[in-house]
PDB file of C-alpha atoms in Angstrom:
ATOM      1  CA  MET A   1     -20.006  -9.068 -15.751  1.00  0.00           C
ATOM      2  CA  PRO A   2     -16.295  -9.477 -15.342  1.00  0.00           C
ATOM      3  CA  ILE A   3     -13.253  -6.795 -15.517  1.00  0.00           C
ATOM      4  CA  LEU A   4     -12.424  -6.610 -18.918  1.00  0.00           C
ATOM      5  CA  LEU A   5      -8.091  -5.887 -19.504  1.00  0.00           C
ATOM      6  CA  ASP A   6      -7.052  -6.292 -22.911  1.00  0.00           C
ATOM      7  CA  GLY A   7     -10.201  -7.485 -23.949  1.00  0.00           C
ATOM      8  CA  GLN A   8      -9.827 -10.162 -21.918  1.00  0.00           C
ATOM      9  CA  PRO A   9     -11.673 -11.156 -18.901  1.00  0.00           C
ATOM     10  CA  ASP A  10      -9.552 -10.804 -15.946  1.00  0.00           C
ATOM     11  CA  THR A  11      -9.807 -13.697 -13.371  1.00  0.00           C
ATOM     12  CA  PHE A  12      -7.886 -12.958 -11.440  1.00  0.00           C
ATOM     13  CA  PHE A  13      -9.116  -9.505 -10.057  1.00  0.00           C
ATOM     14  CA  GLU A  14     -12.490 -11.938 -10.175  1.00  0.00           C
ATOM     15  CA  ALA A  15     -10.750 -13.564  -7.534  1.00  0.00           C
ATOM     16  CA  ALA A  16      -9.086 -10.933  -5.207  1.00  0.00           C
ATOM     17  CA  LEU A  17     -13.261  -9.306  -5.795  1.00  0.00           C
ATOM     18  CA  ARG A  18     -14.580 -13.508  -4.028  1.00  0.00           C
ATOM     19  CA  GLU A  19     -12.620 -13.196  -1.388  1.00  0.00           C
ATOM     20  CA  ALA A  20     -13.382  -8.976  -0.561  1.00  0.00           C
ATOM     21  CA  GLU A  21     -17.067 -11.030  -0.605  1.00  0.00           C
ATOM     22  CA  GLN A  22     -16.235 -13.269   1.905  1.00  0.00           C
ATOM     23  CA  GLY A  23     -14.010 -11.693   4.415  1.00  0.00           C
ATOM     24  CA  LEU A  24     -17.028  -9.439   4.516  1.00  0.00           C
ATOM     25  CA  ALA A  25     -19.971 -12.338   4.529  1.00  0.00           C
ATOM     26  CA  GLU A  26     -17.727 -13.800   7.608  1.00  0.00           C
ATOM     27  CA  GLY A  27     -17.368  -9.866   9.262  1.00  0.00           C
ATOM     28  CA  GLY A  28     -14.575  -9.220   8.105  1.00  0.00           C
ATOM     29  CA  VAL A  29     -12.961  -5.665   6.599  1.00  0.00           C
ATOM     30  CA  PRO A  30     -13.900  -6.741   2.791  1.00  0.00           C
ATOM     31  CA  ILE A  31     -10.749  -6.056   1.261  1.00  0.00           C
ATOM     32  CA  GLY A  32      -9.982  -9.839  -1.430  1.00  0.00           C
ATOM     33  CA  ALA A  33      -6.108  -9.573  -3.157  1.00  0.00           C
ATOM     34  CA  ALA A  34      -4.362 -11.879  -5.619  1.00  0.00           C
ATOM     35  CA  LEU A  35      -1.030 -13.016  -6.503  1.00  0.00           C
ATOM     36  CA  ALA A  36      -0.586 -14.239 -10.177  1.00  0.00           C
ATOM     37  CA  MET A  37       2.542 -14.329 -13.168  1.00  0.00           C
ATOM     38  CA  ASP A  38       2.405 -15.731 -16.334  1.00  0.00           C
ATOM     39  CA  GLY A  39      -1.227 -16.603 -16.757  1.00  0.00           C
ATOM     40  CA  GLU A  40      -0.947 -18.836 -13.255  1.00  0.00           C
ATOM     41  CA  LEU A  41      -3.018 -17.887  -9.759  1.00  0.00           C
ATOM     42  CA  LEU A  42       0.395 -18.116  -7.529  1.00  0.00           C
ATOM     43  CA  ALA A  43      -2.791 -17.125  -3.973  1.00  0.00           C
ATOM     44  CA  VAL A  44      -5.415 -15.083  -2.542  1.00  0.00           C
ATOM     45  CA  GLY A  45      -6.013 -13.721  -0.335  1.00  0.00           C
ATOM     46  CA  ARG A  46      -8.393 -11.374   2.258  1.00  0.00           C
ATOM     47  CA  ASN A  47      -8.168  -9.350   4.873  1.00  0.00           C
ATOM     48  CA  LEU A  48      -8.199 -11.353   7.681  1.00  0.00           C
ATOM     49  CA  ARG A  49      -7.852  -9.293  10.703  1.00  0.00           C
ATOM     50  CA  VAL A  50     -11.433  -9.023  12.862  1.00  0.00           C
ATOM     51  CA  GLN A  51     -11.275 -13.200  12.133  1.00  0.00           C
ATOM     52  CA  LYS A  52      -7.771 -13.668  13.444  1.00  0.00           C
ATOM     53  CA  ASP A  53      -7.218 -10.945  15.864  1.00  0.00           C
ATOM     54  CA  ASP A  54      -4.754 -10.356  13.610  1.00  0.00           C
ATOM     55  CA  PRO A  55      -3.460  -6.573  13.286  1.00  0.00           C
ATOM     56  CA  ILE A  56      -1.061  -6.884   9.903  1.00  0.00           C
ATOM     57  CA  ALA A  57      -3.147  -9.801   8.370  1.00  0.00           C
ATOM     58  CA  HIS A  58      -4.597  -6.844   5.488  1.00  0.00           C
ATOM     59  CA  GLY A  59      -5.832  -8.138   2.229  1.00  0.00           C
ATOM     60  CA  GLU A  60      -2.367  -7.846   0.693  1.00  0.00           C
ATOM     61  CA  MET A  61       0.038  -9.318   3.821  1.00  0.00           C
ATOM     62  CA  SER A  62      -2.714 -12.057   3.643  1.00  0.00           C
ATOM     63  CA  CYS A  63      -2.323 -13.072   0.037  1.00  0.00           C
ATOM     64  CA  LEU A  64       1.602 -12.543   0.352  1.00  0.00           C
ATOM     65  CA  ARG A  65       1.832 -15.048   3.258  1.00  0.00           C
ATOM     66  CA  ASN A  66      -0.375 -17.426   1.640  1.00  0.00           C
ATOM     67  CA  ALA A  67       2.050 -17.626  -1.700  1.00  0.00           C
ATOM     68  CA  GLY A  68       5.571 -18.021   0.304  1.00  0.00           C
ATOM     69  CA  ARG A  69       8.297 -17.568  -0.221  1.00  0.00           C
ATOM     70  CA  ARG A  70       9.870 -16.867  -3.494  1.00  0.00           C
ATOM     71  CA  GLN A  71      13.047 -16.039  -4.535  1.00  0.00           C
ATOM     72  CA  THR A  72      11.576 -13.300  -6.997  1.00  0.00           C
ATOM     73  CA  TYR A  73       8.092 -10.763  -6.726  1.00  0.00           C
ATOM     74  CA  LYS A  74       9.486  -8.765 -10.349  1.00  0.00           C
ATOM     75  CA  GLN A  75       6.991 -11.018 -12.932  1.00  0.00           C
ATOM     76  CA  THR A  76       3.952 -10.938 -10.850  1.00  0.00           C
ATOM     77  CA  THR A  77       1.085  -9.123 -11.145  1.00  0.00           C
ATOM     78  CA  LEU A  78      -0.547  -8.549  -7.298  1.00  0.00           C
ATOM     79  CA  TYR A  79      -4.824  -7.842  -7.437  1.00  0.00           C
ATOM     80  CA  THR A  80      -6.285  -6.120  -5.119  1.00  0.00           C
ATOM     81  CA  THR A  81      -9.575  -4.936  -4.606  1.00  0.00           C
ATOM     82  CA  LEU A  82      -8.926  -1.670  -2.861  1.00  0.00           C
ATOM     83  CA  SER A  83      -5.861   1.194  -3.115  1.00  0.00           C
ATOM     84  CA  PRO A  84      -2.983  -0.532  -0.882  1.00  0.00           C
ATOM     85  CA  CYS A  85      -2.387   1.112   2.589  1.00  0.00           C
ATOM     86  CA  GLU A  86       0.641   2.719   4.043  1.00  0.00           C
ATOM     87  CA  MET A  87       2.561  -0.897   5.038  1.00  0.00           C
ATOM     88  CA  CYS A  88       1.005  -3.081   2.167  1.00  0.00           C
ATOM     89  CA  SER A  89       2.444  -0.200  -0.010  1.00  0.00           C
ATOM     90  CA  GLY A  90       5.691  -1.682   1.906  1.00  0.00           C
ATOM     91  CA  ALA A  91       5.122  -4.611   1.381  1.00  0.00           C
ATOM     92  CA  ILE A  92       4.684  -4.544  -2.488  1.00  0.00           C
ATOM     93  CA  LEU A  93       7.603  -2.083  -2.470  1.00  0.00           C
ATOM     94  CA  LEU A  94      10.002  -4.723  -0.517  1.00  0.00           C
ATOM     95  CA  PHE A  95       9.438  -8.078  -2.885  1.00  0.00           C
ATOM     96  CA  GLY A  96       9.876  -5.423  -5.866  1.00  0.00           C
ATOM     97  CA  ILE A  97       6.308  -6.580  -7.616  1.00  0.00           C
ATOM     98  CA  LYS A  98       6.017  -4.540 -10.654  1.00  0.00           C
ATOM     99  CA  ASN A  99       2.646  -4.723 -11.262  1.00  0.00           C
ATOM    100  CA  VAL A 100      -0.643  -3.884  -9.306  1.00  0.00           C
ATOM    101  CA  VAL A 101      -3.935  -3.257 -10.388  1.00  0.00           C
ATOM    102  CA  VAL A 102      -6.508  -1.868  -7.695  1.00  0.00           C
ATOM    103  CA  GLY A 103     -10.532  -1.691  -7.450  1.00  0.00           C
ATOM    104  CA  GLU A 104     -11.063   1.394  -6.401  1.00  0.00           C
ATOM    105  CA  ALA A 105      -9.369   4.592  -4.912  1.00  0.00           C
ATOM    106  CA  THR A 106     -12.677   6.363  -3.921  1.00  0.00           C
ATOM    107  CA  THR A 107     -13.272   5.080  -0.447  1.00  0.00           C
ATOM    108  CA  PHE A 108      -9.205   5.372   0.397  1.00  0.00           C
ATOM    109  CA  PRO A 109      -6.952   6.711  -1.568  1.00  0.00           C
ATOM    110  CA  GLY A 110      -4.427   4.560  -0.832  1.00  0.00           C
ATOM    111  CA  ASN A 111      -0.471   4.896  -2.254  1.00  0.00           C
ATOM    112  CA  LEU A 112      -0.982   4.826  -6.096  1.00  0.00           C
ATOM    113  CA  THR A 113       0.547   7.845  -6.395  1.00  0.00           C
ATOM    114  CA  MET A 114       3.915   6.697  -4.383  1.00  0.00           C
ATOM    115  CA  LEU A 115       3.833   3.574  -5.918  1.00  0.00           C
ATOM    116  CA  SER A 116       4.055   5.021  -9.659  1.00  0.00           C
ATOM    117  CA  ASP A 117       6.483   7.509  -8.149  1.00  0.00           C
ATOM    118  CA  ARG A 118       8.635   4.064  -7.303  1.00  0.00           C
ATOM    119  CA  GLY A 119       8.426   2.201 -10.368  1.00  0.00           C
ATOM    120  CA  VAL A 120       5.016   0.565  -9.855  1.00  0.00           C
ATOM    121  CA  ASN A 121       2.579   0.271 -13.246  1.00  0.00           C
ATOM    122  CA  VAL A 122      -0.297   0.787 -11.326  1.00  0.00           C
ATOM    123  CA  THR A 123      -4.029  -0.195 -13.049  1.00  0.00           C
ATOM    124  CA  LEU A 124      -7.314   1.154 -11.218  1.00  0.00           C
ATOM    125  CA  LEU A 125     -10.638  -0.053 -12.330  1.00  0.00           C
ATOM    126  CA  SER A 126     -13.077   2.339 -10.060  1.00  0.00           C
ATOM    127  CA  ASP A 127     -14.534  -0.927  -9.997  1.00  0.00           C
ATOM    128  CA  PRO A 128     -18.115   0.342  -8.693  1.00  0.00           C
ATOM    129  CA  ARG A 129     -18.519  -3.765  -7.169  1.00  0.00           C
ATOM    130  CA  CYS A 130     -15.473  -2.552  -4.940  1.00  0.00           C
ATOM    131  CA  VAL A 131     -17.018   1.144  -3.670  1.00  0.00           C
ATOM    132  CA  ARG A 132     -20.352  -0.774  -2.799  1.00  0.00           C
ATOM    133  CA  LEU A 133     -18.233  -3.186  -0.493  1.00  0.00           C
ATOM    134  CA  MET A 134     -16.060  -0.650   1.022  1.00  0.00           C
ATOM    135  CA  THR A 135     -19.467   2.330   1.232  1.00  0.00           C
ATOM    136  CA  LEU A 136     -21.475  -0.022   3.191  1.00  0.00           C
ATOM    137  CA  PHE A 137     -18.115  -1.867   5.537  1.00  0.00           C
ATOM    138  CA  GLN A 138     -17.646   1.804   6.078  1.00  0.00           C
ATOM    139  CA  GLU A 139     -21.485   3.015   7.081  1.00  0.00           C
ATOM    140  CA  ARG A 140     -21.882  -0.778   9.261  1.00  0.00           C
ATOM    141  CA  HIS A 141     -18.314  -0.934  11.261  1.00  0.00           C
ATOM    142  CA  PRO A 142     -16.677   2.766  10.995  1.00  0.00           C
ATOM    143  CA  GLU A 143     -14.578   1.649  14.431  1.00  0.00           C
ATOM    144  CA  VAL A 144     -13.430  -1.174  12.955  1.00  0.00           C
ATOM    145  CA  TRP A 145     -12.743   0.761   9.707  1.00  0.00           C
ATOM    146  CA  ALA A 146     -10.477   3.785  11.580  1.00  0.00           C
ATOM    147  CA  GLU A 147      -8.576   0.854  13.022  1.00  0.00           C
ATOM    148  CA  ASP A 148      -7.478  -1.000  10.207  1.00  0.00           C
ATOM    149  CA  ILE A 149      -5.654   2.136   8.145  1.00  0.00           C
ATOM    150  CA  GLY A 150      -4.182   3.763  11.966  1.00  0.00           C
ATOM    151  CA  ARG A 151      -7.120   5.908  12.339  1.00  0.00           C
ATOM    152  CA  ALA A 152      -9.121   4.729  15.365  1.00  0.00           C
TER     153      ALA A 152
END
């Protein structure tokens, strides 16, 4: 079932969700992201910390890396399945991304208030599929989750 924003199926969020599901299937942290602008999907990414042994390969960071260099990110929207951590929130602010759509903030609250306070338009979907993915992962791999959010 697609997520509806303004009455339309949000294929960009669905792309982020598919990335999260693929990450879980690979044994990684199930967080996916997608970057879009003017109705075009620019890039997707997923958390690859486990798969690539890369401590900063969070879903949002991988997505931004896959998008490549851009003169500006101000007209983009970042879709992510989980509320962004401090590192990913910093990248959102650094690149001037003004719109962030978040799948859920139940299993990890992230920094949504900080982003909103800094002028980012945040849409929280509270998507049960995202909650299920993260809950499953956190129950199966609590040590990897603690490492991912800097609480190991």
